[in-house]
Amino acid sequence: MNSKLRLFFIENAVVILFILLIAVAIPVSGLPRQFLMQEILMRLGRNSFLVIALLLPIMAGMGLNFGMVLGAMAGQIGLIFIMDWGIVGIPGVLLAMIISLPISIFLGWLCGSIMNMAKGREMVTGFILAFFMNGLYMMIVLYAMGTLIPIMNPEMLLSRGYGIRNVVGLDGVRQCIDNLIPLKIGGLKIPVFSYLIIAAVSCFIVWFRKTKIGQDMRAVGQDRAVADAAGIPVERTRIMAIVISTVLAGIGQVIFLQNLGTINTTASHEQIGMFSIAALLIGGASVTRASIPNVLIGVTLFHLLFLVSPMAGKNLIGSAMLGEYFRQFVSYGVIAMALVLYEWKRMTQEHEARAELRGGAAPAKGAKGGAA
Amino acid sequence: MEGIKRFIADFGLPRVIITFYLLALFLAAPLVGVSLPASISDSLIRIGMNGIMVLAMVPMIQSGCGLNFGLSLGVIAGLLGATLSIEFGFAGVLGFVVAIGISQVFGAVFGYGYGKLLNRVKGGEMMIATYVGFSSVMIMSIAWLIMPYKSPTMIWGFGGEGLRTTISVEGFWRHILDDFLAVRIGDSFKFPTGAILVFVLVAVLIWAFFHLKLGTAVTAVGSNATYARASGINVNRMRIISVMMSTMLGGLGILVFEQSFGFIQLYEGPLYMAFPAVAAILIGGASVNKATLVHVFIGTALYQGILTMTPAIFNAVLKVDMSDVIRIIVSNGMILYALTRKTKVAK
Amino acid sequence: MDPAKPILSLRNIGKAFYGNRVLADVSFDVAPGEIVGLVGENGAGKSTLMKILFGMPVIHETGGYEGAILFEDREVRFRTPFEALDAGIGMVHQEFSLIPGFTTTENILLNRESFNNSILIDIFGKRISTLDRMTMESRSKKAIDKLGITLDPRMLVREMPVGHKQFTEIARELGRENVKLIVLDEPTAVLTESEAETLLGSLRTLSAEGIAIIFISHRLREVVELCDRVVVLRDGHNIKDLAARTTSIKEIASLMVGRTMEAQARIDAESAAREEKASGDGEPVLTVENLWVDMPGETVRNVNLSVRQGEIFGIGGLAGQGKLGIPNGLMGLYPAGGSVTLHGEPVALNSPRAALERRMAFGSEDRRGVGLLLDEGIDWNIAFTAMQVQDKYVTPLLGGLLKWRSDAAMSSLATEYIKLLEIRCTGPRQRAGTLSGGNQQKVCLAKAFALRPDLLFVSEPTRGIDIGAKHLVLDTLKKYNREYGTTIIMISSELEELRSICDRIAIVYEGRIEGILPHTAPVEDFGLLMAGADKDEAPATAGGGN
């Protein structure tokens, strides 16, 4: 029993660490429990969809999809248009999602193809591609919109006459998904419809894993060479994983923004990749394995940390910035740690795979060779 | 025609495009009323400012550790040098030298730890470098808040906490290199002799290093680590040496940058500082595992040239400042291009 | 089995790679349900023959093949492995092709899973349907039963013992509905004895059900026990096609390594004409005891040998038996253990530096991976090790504190060896990666020579080189041995080559020294050692096989 307990602790070290950390930080911050619970309920509905978008690329062996930002950009463009055309409420949100679809599919196909050109470096490539695409996005949103791309509502534009404003209010669609099915329990507002959407996409993921293409993705994710030798179309399968991920990110960003109520044209999407990835990892996922529970646990813990850090910092040292920096440090640090663990595991696995080829009764003494 | 095609394939289509773009900008300058001497002077100053950080990329590329996205560690070493030097009350040449000295000590220590980490994660260095760099910047941000600095020029007024976000080096060592033996022609052209001299000097030192027996070993490690190991080289040690060099150069580089820029940028300042340096060396022709000094010179010149000329021309012609967006597209596009090229055969 | 109509018929198969002939006029038939053993030395052409049969792209990328293959009485010309699979030919390779996180069932049916029907298929295509796991499990059970063994269909592959993985691989080939012929390449190499026995039993079961089998193995005992017929390949020719019932291990071993009468006479004459070495009974310079080396694919289990000063000592054996592990282990490139003494002083293992400092050098068989810096010039490649270990080709500065690389000295060193070994290149700065294979080999040797070693290991020194270069390399080795007294340990798959320049030759079998013979020993004796058969000689009328 003891060793089983140990194994449990090792496997879930990250989650446990974070629970302890937050358990200490909450009282220090002095924030009321009611407030925290309401915030978490809200944020689960708002952010989970985006984090779920990360699951398929992990399954397909492509690691943490920093390129999901491309989908977020697509979603934002969709929202910009519906705000411009003055379409409100659920139809507006729906239309925004539909507009984002073809953009997401194209960007996802592009991202997947580029990642296929950089096998073994998918994560860095996605990371840089997100920055690159950000440049193109800004080119479009700040220079092409209002000039080459007609914008009907002049209120959307910057004072210079073209380019979308820095902050776009989403008054027409604000919280329309959240409020669709109003429910209040014990003074806490629960965004039922958002939860329903998340449940739906979770079912989609679970079903997807059971399909042939899901199986192919799993095979490709574990061993590209074996999958290729068996006739599975490796490149196409990988691209499909990224395309679905990007599409989900686009839809997720629309859900995210309708809850926030505003778009920061140049910045809303920038950190979304990093936040979503950090949340997923804090929830116990790794670069090679992630599931729905990781998403939900991760979003909860990550956002609790988000909420309590500034106040905890202020009460501890007298500086709210301290908490803010600490939170960012934790986000970056947990990703760094996950990447290190991944490389470690990979090197160990290769070592063990080679050991198999020794065959039969080998005098495998413990002494490993020296040097590199 | 064949020769041209091969040249483009070797040199890389993106680089050809970038070179032509820059040429076009320079040619357009006089036509749109942009002062050519001022532009060239600005470019030169920027080259002096940024060159050493691009040089910092060379050791790690040569040793096979990839592009050093974790240059922020070196920058932090440099920031410690600058702030401590001011804290201890040094100014002028002495202040600058003390800052450099402190930065090198920290750079060596940070580089050693960083190198040991990278040795454990061979194959995934780049991504980990990025996030280790980010995390370190955040830890330092907390440190800047709580470290007991007292110098009034650096801390927040009204008894606030910790150091200011931006600290001016006016009165300490502002432009100490730029103005050293500077050549001024008219009132729009200044050749920052000091900075360029230091840049060239450091480049020569690096060139010399790679001509030593030790530097030769480092190159071999990046070329084929198995071959190096079979020749009795301690591969891990060579890699750590290269990481230490890179981090120390980063520390020196940020100081040279600050003396020209005029300010020390703390907290989240160093977060993305690696990227322009990475982009520059790639633009100059380097790959993920091979970089020479020629790449550094060409890359820095092209990159800084674009950064200087684009806003000037675009502002004059279109009355629009697209420089930021162009910078993002060019630098990240270049890195993307390098990442998607096939690696060398030798493994 | 009634050989009425063969299921597979190879007629006059030939193959040459860029002028280098590997197979010539190989013909044999396989009847349905027959087990045919395919044996031969390295380089005899076994793997090339199987690549042709299995439609590997490398074959038709290099000019295709001559001759005809008839499968089920129709001529076939497979261009991809999938065409061969579709026709009913399965192949089980040496390296496992399994997904570690999948179950036995999932692996057996990889990319051939069963689906549940749904309307979505019509809209989105086949890949959208969910897997029908119940049907999959029953299909995989059927394949496992065909083998006559027990496998847990739900166990994850990464948790299986090695033997089970092998069986899963085979079951995958059997899982195909129309499989008629299976080729197994060294299937017992990684199995324990009892697992091997079980495997042979399953193969007999399959044969009884009418599935033809081609069994490639170096374990002649198993071949004789299991197979109906044995085909011996040598130098790309089908030397002999024997019924297993009427042959013996000794006969097969002799056929594997023997030569034609004329060639044999010539070699024997050359051997006799060689002057006896003055250092015939020199002091032992290198003593190796209980050496084990963890080199994947070339494991060394327990090697003991003693090499004399000034000797040219050969190490031979079939591929994968461990001969390559010996020099790699001694030079510290792979984890190793045991005790090694050089000139009476112990030598540290697991440290390339220690070996080099004791004046041992190594010309590796892995030219491109270990032996060369492909992106650097010839001068770097030749001078580098000597520079790093012996401080040569550097100019000391500041009283020895700094060692400045002397490009000029490196260049003249390179020029010297370019002349000596007749390396065809544009100059000492030409990138090693652009040289031909033979010239690359010469550069590797030059690197070892430049160290002026006391003891030189050369591994497969003439692999992939043309005849002229071969002679040059071997002559240079002899010259070094004669003029400088360098002790040379040569590891090679080519027995002829070993017998032509070595004084004594050790044969490695399954990680151990099977025997050490003088170069004058008859070639059949070597063959027996290589087959590990010197001890267990099956009597002429073997009870094994069908």
mmCIF file of C-alpha atoms in Angstrom, chain B residues 61-234:
data_model
loop_
_atom_site.group_PDB
_atom_site.id
_atom_site.type_symbol
_atom_site.label_atom_id
_atom_site.label_comp_id
_atom_site.label_asym_id
_atom_site.label_seq_id
_atom_site.Cartn_x
_atom_site.Cartn_y
_atom_site.Cartn_z
ATOM 1 C CA ILE B 61 25.003 27.389 -31.953
ATOM 2 C CA GLN B 62 28.494 26.082 -32.625
ATOM 3 C CA SER B 63 28.348 23.615 -29.757
ATOM 4 C CA GLY B 64 25.045 22.172 -30.877
ATOM 5 C CA CYS B 65 22.902 23.693 -28.137
ATOM 6 C CA GLY B 66 20.770 25.510 -30.682
ATOM 7 C CA LEU B 67 19.482 29.075 -30.684
ATOM 8 C CA ASN B 68 19.878 30.653 -27.263
ATOM 9 C CA PHE B 69 16.351 31.752 -26.484
ATOM 10 C CA GLY B 70 17.413 31.956 -22.855
ATOM 11 C CA LEU B 71 19.673 34.948 -23.417
ATOM 12 C CA SER B 72 17.626 36.741 -20.773
ATOM 13 C CA LEU B 73 19.753 34.976 -18.175
ATOM 14 C CA GLY B 74 22.780 36.794 -19.507
ATOM 15 C CA VAL B 75 20.833 40.034 -19.649
ATOM 16 C CA ILE B 76 19.921 39.614 -15.986
ATOM 17 C CA ALA B 77 23.610 39.198 -15.175
ATOM 18 C CA GLY B 78 24.241 42.452 -16.969
ATOM 19 C CA LEU B 79 21.419 44.204 -15.124
ATOM 20 C CA LEU B 80 22.872 43.073 -11.836
ATOM 21 C CA GLY B 81 26.193 44.476 -12.916
ATOM 22 C CA ALA B 82 24.708 47.821 -13.893
ATOM 23 C CA THR B 83 22.563 48.278 -10.787
ATOM 24 C CA LEU B 84 25.228 47.133 -8.376
ATOM 25 C CA SER B 85 27.797 49.378 -9.975
ATOM 26 C CA ILE B 86 25.519 52.362 -9.523
ATOM 27 C CA GLU B 87 24.600 51.249 -6.014
ATOM 28 C CA PHE B 88 28.246 51.139 -5.017
ATOM 29 C CA GLY B 89 28.606 54.662 -6.326
ATOM 30 C CA PHE B 90 30.854 54.109 -9.330
ATOM 31 C CA ALA B 91 30.501 56.352 -12.340
ATOM 32 C CA GLY B 92 32.178 57.085 -15.621
ATOM 33 C CA VAL B 93 34.677 54.656 -17.083
ATOM 34 C CA LEU B 94 35.239 53.029 -13.703
ATOM 35 C CA GLY B 95 31.526 52.549 -13.231
ATOM 36 C CA PHE B 96 31.194 50.918 -16.623
ATOM 37 C CA VAL B 97 34.155 48.644 -16.032
ATOM 38 C CA VAL B 98 32.854 47.614 -12.598
ATOM 39 C CA ALA B 99 29.464 46.887 -14.127
ATOM 40 C CA ILE B 100 31.086 44.691 -16.743
ATOM 41 C CA GLY B 101 33.146 42.889 -14.148
ATOM 42 C CA ILE B 102 30.161 42.102 -11.943
ATOM 43 C CA SER B 103 28.107 41.032 -14.934
ATOM 44 C CA GLN B 104 30.756 38.572 -16.034
ATOM 45 C CA VAL B 105 30.890 36.957 -12.609
ATOM 46 C CA PHE B 106 27.138 36.518 -12.492
ATOM 47 C CA GLY B 107 27.102 35.493 -16.122
ATOM 48 C CA ALA B 108 29.569 32.708 -15.449
ATOM 49 C CA VAL B 109 27.591 31.414 -12.492
ATOM 50 C CA PHE B 110 24.234 31.578 -14.260
ATOM 51 C CA GLY B 111 25.724 30.107 -17.389
ATOM 52 C CA TYR B 112 27.130 27.169 -15.498
ATOM 53 C CA GLY B 113 23.804 26.235 -13.942
ATOM 54 C CA TYR B 114 21.962 26.848 -17.185
ATOM 55 C CA GLY B 115 24.475 24.711 -19.055
ATOM 56 C CA LYS B 116 24.088 21.856 -16.628
ATOM 57 C CA LEU B 117 20.341 21.962 -17.144
ATOM 58 C CA LEU B 118 20.622 21.982 -20.910
ATOM 59 C CA ASN B 119 22.903 18.964 -20.777
ATOM 60 C CA ARG B 120 20.084 16.982 -19.222
ATOM 61 C CA VAL B 121 17.641 17.822 -21.954
ATOM 62 C CA LYS B 122 19.539 17.339 -25.190
ATOM 63 C CA GLY B 123 17.244 17.651 -28.146
ATOM 64 C CA GLY B 124 14.768 19.991 -26.470
ATOM 65 C CA GLU B 125 17.103 22.846 -25.594
ATOM 66 C CA MET B 126 15.367 25.653 -27.449
ATOM 67 C CA MET B 127 11.935 25.415 -25.898
ATOM 68 C CA ILE B 128 13.324 24.871 -22.423
ATOM 69 C CA ALA B 129 15.749 27.766 -22.856
ATOM 70 C CA THR B 130 12.810 30.021 -23.648
ATOM 71 C CA TYR B 131 10.836 29.131 -20.576
ATOM 72 C CA VAL B 132 13.782 28.985 -18.226
ATOM 73 C CA GLY B 133 14.590 32.457 -19.475
ATOM 74 C CA PHE B 134 11.040 33.676 -18.858
ATOM 75 C CA SER B 135 10.878 32.153 -15.391
ATOM 76 C CA SER B 136 14.191 33.733 -14.449
ATOM 77 C CA VAL B 137 13.029 37.166 -15.541
ATOM 78 C CA MET B 138 10.031 36.744 -13.268
ATOM 79 C CA ILE B 139 12.076 35.630 -10.295
ATOM 80 C CA MET B 140 14.369 38.591 -10.819
ATOM 81 C CA SER B 141 11.338 40.849 -10.961
ATOM 82 C CA ILE B 142 10.474 39.704 -7.486
ATOM 83 C CA ALA B 143 14.101 40.178 -6.536
ATOM 84 C CA TRP B 144 14.237 43.732 -7.866
ATOM 85 C CA LEU B 145 11.301 44.448 -5.601
ATOM 86 C CA ILE B 146 12.768 43.127 -2.431
ATOM 87 C CA MET B 147 16.528 43.556 -2.764
ATOM 88 C CA PRO B 148 17.835 46.219 -0.373
ATOM 89 C CA TYR B 149 19.015 48.792 -2.891
ATOM 90 C CA LYS B 150 19.460 52.238 -1.451
ATOM 91 C CA SER B 151 20.712 54.458 -4.258
ATOM 92 C CA PRO B 152 18.203 57.307 -4.650
ATOM 93 C CA THR B 153 18.529 57.393 -8.422
ATOM 94 C CA MET B 154 17.270 53.845 -8.635
ATOM 95 C CA ILE B 155 14.540 53.310 -6.121
ATOM 96 C CA TRP B 156 10.990 54.535 -6.236
ATOM 97 C CA GLY B 157 10.418 57.916 -4.716
ATOM 98 C CA PHE B 158 8.019 58.448 -1.831
ATOM 99 C CA GLY B 159 9.332 55.382 -0.026
ATOM 100 C CA GLY B 160 7.964 52.928 -2.535
ATOM 101 C CA GLU B 161 9.115 49.345 -2.798
ATOM 102 C CA GLY B 162 12.191 48.297 -4.655
ATOM 103 C CA LEU B 163 13.798 49.552 -7.813
ATOM 104 C CA ARG B 164 12.164 51.620 -10.491
ATOM 105 C CA THR B 165 11.182 50.003 -13.752
ATOM 106 C CA THR B 166 13.468 52.204 -15.827
ATOM 107 C CA ILE B 167 16.652 53.719 -14.482
ATOM 108 C CA SER B 168 18.517 56.404 -16.330
ATOM 109 C CA VAL B 169 22.273 56.083 -16.678
ATOM 110 C CA GLU B 170 22.677 59.778 -17.335
ATOM 111 C CA GLY B 171 25.550 60.968 -15.242
ATOM 112 C CA PHE B 172 27.010 57.517 -14.907
ATOM 113 C CA TRP B 173 28.136 56.101 -18.187
ATOM 114 C CA ARG B 174 25.654 57.237 -20.794
ATOM 115 C CA HIS B 175 27.097 57.095 -24.299
ATOM 116 C CA ILE B 176 30.468 56.274 -22.838
ATOM 117 C CA LEU B 177 31.311 54.065 -25.777
ATOM 118 C CA ASP B 178 29.273 55.795 -28.440
ATOM 119 C CA ASP B 179 31.036 59.056 -27.846
ATOM 120 C CA PHE B 180 34.514 57.607 -27.423
ATOM 121 C CA LEU B 181 36.579 58.840 -30.369
ATOM 122 C CA ALA B 182 33.320 59.431 -32.201
ATOM 123 C CA VAL B 183 33.534 60.905 -35.670
ATOM 124 C CA ARG B 184 31.008 63.636 -36.305
ATOM 125 C CA ILE B 185 30.237 64.939 -39.763
ATOM 126 C CA GLY B 186 27.784 67.735 -40.056
ATOM 127 C CA ASP B 187 25.141 67.563 -37.393
ATOM 128 C CA SER B 188 23.325 64.457 -38.509
ATOM 129 C CA PHE B 189 26.117 61.933 -38.754
ATOM 130 C CA LYS B 190 27.903 60.379 -35.823
ATOM 131 C CA PHE B 191 30.110 57.335 -36.082
ATOM 132 C CA PRO B 192 30.034 55.664 -32.661
ATOM 133 C CA THR B 193 33.666 54.609 -32.710
ATOM 134 C CA GLY B 194 33.816 53.308 -29.169
ATOM 135 C CA ALA B 195 30.866 50.995 -29.527
ATOM 136 C CA ILE B 196 31.926 49.684 -32.907
ATOM 137 C CA LEU B 197 35.458 49.155 -31.600
ATOM 138 C CA VAL B 198 34.207 47.114 -28.676
ATOM 139 C CA PHE B 199 31.976 45.116 -31.009
ATOM 140 C CA VAL B 200 34.866 44.326 -33.301
ATOM 141 C CA LEU B 201 37.170 43.609 -30.385
ATOM 142 C CA VAL B 202 34.787 41.092 -28.857
ATOM 143 C CA ALA B 203 34.250 39.531 -32.271
ATOM 144 C CA VAL B 204 37.999 39.120 -32.636
ATOM 145 C CA LEU B 205 38.183 37.506 -29.208
ATOM 146 C CA ILE B 206 35.515 35.019 -30.207
ATOM 147 C CA TRP B 207 37.287 34.348 -33.476
ATOM 148 C CA ALA B 208 40.464 33.712 -31.529
ATOM 149 C CA PHE B 209 38.689 31.401 -29.109
ATOM 150 C CA PHE B 210 37.450 29.194 -31.895
ATOM 151 C CA HIS B 211 40.979 28.973 -33.205
ATOM 152 C CA LEU B 212 42.230 27.544 -29.957
ATOM 153 C CA LYS B 213 42.387 23.853 -29.260
ATOM 154 C CA LEU B 214 39.449 24.310 -26.876
ATOM 155 C CA GLY B 215 37.336 26.204 -29.367
ATOM 156 C CA THR B 216 38.077 23.601 -32.013
ATOM 157 C CA ALA B 217 36.732 20.979 -29.652
ATOM 158 C CA VAL B 218 33.555 23.012 -29.082
ATOM 159 C CA THR B 219 32.969 23.249 -32.835
ATOM 160 C CA ALA B 220 33.464 19.514 -33.204
ATOM 161 C CA VAL B 221 30.879 18.860 -30.496
ATOM 162 C CA GLY B 222 28.311 20.821 -32.437
ATOM 163 C CA SER B 223 29.314 19.215 -35.695
ATOM 164 C CA ASN B 224 29.124 15.613 -34.517
ATOM 165 C CA ALA B 225 28.937 14.957 -30.796
ATOM 166 C CA THR B 226 29.588 11.223 -31.188
ATOM 167 C CA TYR B 227 32.771 11.891 -33.130
ATOM 168 C CA ALA B 228 33.892 14.327 -30.458
ATOM 169 C CA ARG B 229 33.204 11.838 -27.728
ATOM 170 C CA ALA B 230 35.096 9.133 -29.570
ATOM 171 C CA SER B 231 38.030 11.544 -29.750
ATOM 172 C CA GLY B 232 38.128 11.746 -25.986
ATOM 173 C CA ILE B 233 36.333 15.079 -25.643
ATOM 174 C CA ASN B 234 34.079 15.624 -22.649
#
